[in-house]
Tab-separated table of C-alpha atoms and ligand atoms in Angstrom:
chain	number	residue	atom	x	y	z
A	1	MET	CA	98.725	168.253	-134.800
A	2	THR	CA	97.357	166.774	-138.013
A	3	VAL	CA	94.003	166.181	-139.597
A	4	ARG	CA	93.607	162.947	-141.494
A	5	LEU	CA	91.799	163.451	-144.802
A	6	ASP	CA	90.264	160.597	-146.783
A	7	VAL	CA	88.816	161.537	-150.170
A	8	LEU	CA	86.766	158.882	-151.932
A	9	PRO	CA	84.926	158.714	-155.249
A	10	ALA	CA	81.296	159.588	-154.543
A	11	ALA	CA	80.118	156.106	-155.511
A	12	ASP	CA	82.414	154.451	-152.959
A	13	TRP	CA	82.132	156.912	-150.094
A	14	ALA	CA	79.245	155.481	-148.063
A	15	THR	CA	80.494	151.899	-148.223
A	16	PHE	CA	83.974	153.028	-147.240
A	17	VAL	CA	82.714	154.918	-144.183
A	18	ALA	CA	80.388	152.055	-143.203
A	19	ASN	CA	83.275	149.574	-143.452
A	20	GLU	CA	85.497	151.836	-141.359
A	21	LEU	CA	82.806	152.118	-138.697
A	22	ALA	CA	82.147	148.379	-138.725
A	23	ALA	CA	85.868	147.716	-138.301
A	24	ARG	CA	85.982	150.160	-135.413
A	25	LEU	CA	83.047	148.413	-133.730
A	26	ARG	CA	84.696	145.050	-134.267
A	27	ALA	CA	87.882	146.282	-132.569
A	28	GLU	CA	85.989	148.058	-129.799
A	29	PRO	CA	82.445	146.640	-129.394
A	30	ALA	CA	81.623	148.823	-126.383
A	31	LEU	CA	82.348	151.999	-128.347
A	32	ARG	CA	80.604	155.156	-127.089
A	33	LEU	CA	79.402	156.810	-130.268
A	34	CYS	CA	77.841	160.190	-130.920
A	35	LEU	CA	75.802	159.959	-134.121
A	36	PRO	CA	74.312	162.586	-136.434
A	37	THR	CA	71.300	162.338	-138.697
A	38	GLY	CA	70.649	164.098	-141.997
A	39	ASP	CA	71.272	163.417	-145.647
A	40	THR	CA	75.033	162.919	-145.249
A	41	PRO	CA	75.053	159.918	-142.891
A	42	ALA	CA	71.894	158.318	-144.368
A	43	PRO	CA	73.746	156.303	-147.066
A	44	VAL	CA	76.361	155.248	-144.502
A	45	TYR	CA	73.596	153.879	-142.282
A	46	ALA	CA	72.060	152.139	-145.298
A	47	ALA	CA	75.395	150.427	-145.986
A	48	LEU	CA	76.051	149.559	-142.352
A	49	PRO	CA	74.077	146.282	-142.064
A	50	GLY	CA	76.190	144.745	-144.836
A	51	ALA	CA	79.391	146.195	-143.438
A	52	LEU	CA	78.638	144.930	-139.930
A	53	ALA	CA	77.788	141.477	-141.245
A	54	ALA	CA	81.009	141.308	-143.257
A	55	ALA	CA	83.061	142.470	-140.259
A	56	ARG	CA	81.131	140.213	-137.879
A	57	SER	CA	80.479	143.160	-135.644
A	58	GLY	CA	77.448	145.055	-134.432
A	59	LEU	CA	76.072	147.866	-132.346
A	60	GLY	CA	74.775	145.548	-129.626
A	61	SER	CA	77.440	146.372	-127.033
A	62	ALA	CA	77.889	150.015	-128.040
A	63	THR	CA	76.451	153.198	-126.581
A	64	VAL	CA	74.811	155.653	-128.969
A	65	VAL	CA	74.353	159.305	-128.061
A	66	LEU	CA	72.298	161.422	-130.455
A	67	LEU	CA	74.083	164.566	-131.642
A	68	ASP	CA	71.167	166.979	-131.809
A	69	GLU	CA	67.401	167.344	-131.925
A	70	TRP	CA	64.828	169.831	-133.111
A	71	LEU	CA	62.508	171.642	-130.722
A	72	GLY	CA	58.867	172.175	-131.617
A	73	LEU	CA	58.435	169.133	-133.859
A	74	PRO	CA	56.048	166.416	-132.674
A	75	ALA	CA	57.290	162.919	-131.824
A	76	GLY	CA	57.448	160.879	-135.013
A	77	ASP	CA	57.858	163.898	-137.287
A	78	PRO	CA	59.887	162.686	-140.292
A	79	ALA	CA	62.498	165.391	-139.738
A	80	ARG	CA	63.038	164.551	-136.073
A	81	CYS	CA	66.551	163.305	-135.456
A	82	ASP	CA	65.329	160.471	-133.232
A	83	THR	CA	62.842	159.380	-135.928
A	84	ARG	CA	65.564	159.349	-138.557
A	85	LEU	CA	68.047	157.538	-136.320
A	86	ARG	CA	65.466	154.817	-135.641
A	87	HIS	CA	64.337	154.400	-139.240
A	88	GLU	CA	67.666	154.794	-140.974
A	89	LEU	CA	69.904	152.993	-138.500
A	90	LEU	CA	68.440	151.242	-135.467
A	91	ASP	CA	65.591	149.489	-137.303
A	92	ARG	CA	68.240	148.026	-139.612
A	93	VAL	CA	70.996	147.045	-137.216
A	94	GLY	CA	69.262	146.675	-133.852
A	95	ARG	CA	69.502	148.672	-130.669
A	96	PRO	CA	72.766	149.502	-128.991
A	97	SER	CA	73.297	148.502	-125.402
A	98	ASP	CA	72.621	152.099	-124.350
A	99	LEU	CA	70.742	154.687	-126.377
A	100	HIS	CA	70.627	158.329	-125.376
A	101	LEU	CA	68.101	160.328	-127.368
A	102	ILE	CA	67.281	163.922	-126.450
A	103	ARG	CA	64.174	163.969	-124.255
A	104	VAL	CA	62.429	166.958	-125.802
A	105	ASP	CA	58.940	165.427	-125.448
A	106	GLU	CA	59.148	164.822	-121.697
A	107	LEU	CA	61.273	167.692	-120.474
A	108	GLN	CA	61.504	171.435	-120.935
A	109	PRO	CA	64.218	172.300	-123.460
A	110	GLU	CA	66.837	173.403	-120.915
A	111	ALA	CA	66.213	170.309	-118.793
A	112	ALA	CA	66.445	168.076	-121.876
A	113	ALA	CA	69.790	169.646	-122.767
A	114	ALA	CA	71.068	169.235	-119.206
A	115	ALA	CA	69.937	165.599	-119.058
A	116	HIS	CA	71.602	164.874	-122.384
A	117	ASP	CA	74.817	166.458	-121.254
A	118	VAL	CA	74.974	163.999	-118.356
A	119	ALA	CA	75.112	161.147	-120.898
A	120	VAL	CA	77.639	162.957	-123.095
A	121	ALA	CA	79.835	163.802	-120.123
A	122	GLU	CA	80.429	160.099	-119.498
A	123	GLY	CA	82.695	160.400	-122.517
A	124	LEU	CA	82.608	159.750	-126.252
A	125	ASP	CA	85.043	157.470	-128.029
A	126	LEU	CA	83.983	158.556	-131.498
A	127	ALA	CA	81.825	161.460	-132.665
A	128	LEU	CA	80.531	161.321	-136.237
A	129	LEU	CA	79.524	164.743	-137.521
A	130	GLY	CA	77.946	166.221	-140.623
A	131	LEU	CA	78.806	169.692	-141.874
A	132	GLY	CA	76.194	172.368	-142.532
A	133	THR	CA	76.588	174.656	-145.526
A	134	ASN	CA	76.756	177.463	-142.960
A	135	GLY	CA	79.665	175.794	-141.141
A	136	HIS	CA	77.665	174.301	-138.301
A	137	VAL	CA	78.392	170.948	-136.679
A	138	GLY	CA	75.443	169.511	-134.821
A	139	PHE	CA	73.402	172.609	-134.104
A	140	ASN	CA	76.495	174.570	-133.140
A	141	GLU	CA	75.486	177.391	-135.440
A	142	PRO	CA	77.677	180.319	-136.546
A	143	GLY	CA	78.569	182.287	-133.438
A	144	SER	CA	79.399	179.128	-131.485
A	145	THR	CA	82.830	178.901	-129.940
A	146	ALA	CA	85.103	176.016	-129.027
A	147	ASP	CA	83.873	176.135	-125.427
A	148	SER	CA	80.159	176.035	-126.322
A	149	PRO	CA	78.308	173.678	-123.960
A	150	THR	CA	75.488	171.243	-124.682
A	151	ARG	CA	72.530	173.595	-124.837
A	152	VAL	CA	69.324	174.957	-126.332
A	153	VAL	CA	70.005	176.967	-129.481
A	154	GLU	CA	68.289	179.274	-131.900
A	155	LEU	CA	68.627	177.976	-135.415
A	156	ASP	CA	69.983	179.674	-138.483
A	157	HIS	CA	67.591	180.274	-141.404
A	158	SER	CA	69.473	177.794	-143.587
A	159	THR	CA	69.066	175.117	-140.916
A	160	LEU	CA	65.333	175.805	-140.507
A	161	ASN	CA	64.906	175.742	-144.268
A	162	ALA	CA	66.605	172.336	-144.405
A	163	ALA	CA	64.146	170.985	-141.807
A	164	VAL	CA	61.107	171.992	-143.803
A	165	GLY	CA	62.538	171.723	-147.311
A	166	ARG	CA	64.928	168.777	-147.398
A	167	TYR	CA	63.842	166.799	-144.349
A	168	GLY	CA	60.070	167.174	-144.706
A	169	ALA	CA	59.266	168.597	-141.260
A	170	THR	CA	55.529	169.011	-140.705
A	171	ARG	CA	56.088	172.469	-139.234
A	172	ARG	CA	58.889	174.972	-138.724
A	173	PRO	CA	61.041	173.968	-135.726
A	174	ALA	CA	61.195	176.332	-132.764
A	175	GLY	CA	64.910	175.748	-132.141
A	176	GLY	CA	67.218	172.907	-131.275
A	177	VAL	CA	69.232	171.116	-128.628
A	178	THR	CA	72.791	170.169	-129.480
A	179	VAL	CA	75.800	168.507	-127.987
A	180	GLY	CA	78.173	171.432	-127.589
A	181	LEU	CA	81.450	171.902	-129.392
A	182	ALA	CA	83.249	171.670	-126.054
A	183	ARG	CA	81.964	168.131	-125.528
A	184	LEU	CA	82.654	167.158	-129.138
A	185	LEU	CA	86.239	168.323	-128.757
A	186	GLU	CA	86.520	166.068	-125.677
A	187	ALA	CA	85.727	162.960	-127.769
A	188	VAL	CA	88.660	160.602	-128.273
A	189	GLU	CA	88.160	160.780	-132.036
A	190	ILE	CA	86.046	162.809	-134.474
A	191	TRP	CA	85.029	161.832	-138.001
A	192	LEU	CA	83.671	164.714	-140.071
A	193	LEU	CA	81.512	163.347	-142.907
A	194	VAL	CA	81.149	165.602	-145.938
A	195	THR	CA	79.601	164.852	-149.320
A	196	GLY	CA	78.467	166.677	-152.402
A	197	HIS	CA	79.533	169.696	-154.355
A	198	ARG	CA	77.353	172.034	-152.299
A	199	LYS	CA	79.668	171.405	-149.304
A	200	ALA	CA	82.900	172.147	-151.206
A	201	THR	CA	83.132	175.812	-150.216
A	202	VAL	CA	82.321	175.276	-146.566
A	203	LEU	CA	84.708	172.321	-146.240
A	204	ALA	CA	87.537	174.486	-147.565
A	205	ARG	CA	86.561	177.194	-145.059
A	206	ALA	CA	86.457	174.688	-142.228
A	207	LEU	CA	89.859	173.206	-142.982
A	208	GLU	CA	91.900	175.974	-144.579
A	209	ALA	CA	90.565	179.414	-143.590
A	210	PRO	CA	91.385	180.872	-140.170
A	211	GLU	CA	89.485	179.478	-137.206
A	212	THR	CA	86.373	181.537	-136.578
A	213	PRO	CA	82.993	181.344	-134.837
A	214	ASP	CA	81.539	182.233	-138.260
A	215	CYS	CA	82.432	178.672	-139.252
A	216	PRO	CA	82.196	176.587	-136.062
A	217	ALA	CA	83.537	173.497	-137.845
A	218	SER	CA	86.877	175.299	-138.088
A	219	PHE	CA	87.351	174.668	-134.353
A	220	LEU	CA	87.452	170.922	-135.001
A	221	ARG	CA	91.032	171.399	-136.214
A	222	ARG	CA	91.998	171.829	-132.575
A	223	HIS	CA	91.185	168.174	-132.025
A	224	PRO	CA	94.191	165.842	-131.915
A	225	ALA	CA	92.393	163.055	-133.799
A	226	LEU	CA	90.170	164.668	-136.426
A	227	ARG	CA	89.507	162.575	-139.479
A	228	VAL	CA	87.708	164.091	-142.457
A	229	LEU	CA	85.920	161.613	-144.720
A	230	ALA	CA	84.873	163.456	-147.871
A	231	ASP	CA	83.750	162.462	-151.313
A	232	GLU	CA	85.479	163.968	-154.343
A	233	PRO	CA	82.805	166.617	-155.068
A	234	ALA	CA	82.964	167.881	-151.458
A	235	ALA	CA	86.774	167.937	-151.547
A	236	ALA	CA	86.852	169.896	-154.817
A	237	GLY	CA	87.553	173.208	-153.056
A	238	LEU	CA	90.504	171.981	-151.003
A	239	SER	CA	94.006	173.003	-151.913
A	240	ALA	CA	96.068	170.648	-154.060
A	241	VAL	CA	98.696	170.344	-151.341
A	242	LEU	CA	96.114	169.166	-148.898
A	243	THR	CA	94.395	166.623	-151.113
A	244	ARG	CA	97.678	165.280	-152.504
A	245	SER	CA	99.204	164.688	-149.121
A	246	GLY	CA	96.030	163.249	-147.627
A	247	ARG	CA	97.015	164.904	-144.364
A	248	ILE	CA	96.907	168.517	-143.384
A	249	ARG	CA	98.423	170.339	-140.530
A	250	GLY	CA	96.168	171.714	-137.823
A	251	ALA	CA	95.466	175.357	-137.202
A	252	ARG	CA	97.789	175.507	-134.238
A	253	ASP	CA	100.639	174.429	-136.457
A	254	GLY	CA	99.926	177.306	-138.741
A	255	ILE	CA	98.349	176.244	-142.001
B	1	PGA	P1	73.015	167.203	-144.307
B	1	PGA	O1	73.118	168.234	-143.141
B	1	PGA	O2	73.797	166.003	-143.889
B	1	PGA	O3	71.552	166.903	-144.429
B	1	PGA	O4	73.584	167.871	-145.523
B	1	PGA	C1	74.345	168.408	-142.507
B	1	PGA	C2	74.175	169.405	-141.418
B	1	PGA	O5	73.444	170.382	-141.621
B	1	PGA	O6	74.788	169.236	-140.362
């Protein structure tokens, strides 16, 4: 089992990922995509209209499933994942054929998680994921295991601080709803998007340290088609063998 690693100069990273996604949508227009929000994918989404135009493809026949959502933030809050997905992606490229946001305004948290899991359970062709500095993917915070379901979660301090500090939330979130690691591992393909020097340590932990619930992203190495798309600053902590080869062996093969 191998992980495919692409390391790009920081200036080229977003365009590269956008072009890869546009090519994927061209080859498979009815792709079922799980999409993250946050600072990592934002430049990819900004580059996507141009990439889709160049590839003569679009989101119009695709299904988009949102990866996670905050609890306790009002609709329209700038930090809300659905707000960011709309502003940063859908307002630019148009709506997909099917859009599954997480219905935290209409439903109680557990019911919203259960309803979202119904959409996820129909299957994902491609899950794009960011990586938290604490090792989370989605809101699968430290302590999550490979069999974690789609669920309501308590959030780590670093995650709550990001909401208020970096994302401009109008109040402190009460928690989150996330697609579970178990469902993410069921996706046909996973692309882990990682940028910036502040992610270098956690990316090395995720890919090269032993698998552990302390770093939930480490479980992604179990996936048969994990692709890591990193910029050079984020890849700075990876071993020379790994970055030189561009491919690393998965945990089960004993790195
Ligand atoms: P970021 O967040 O893309 O805003 O750095 C990633 C994450 O916490 O999953």
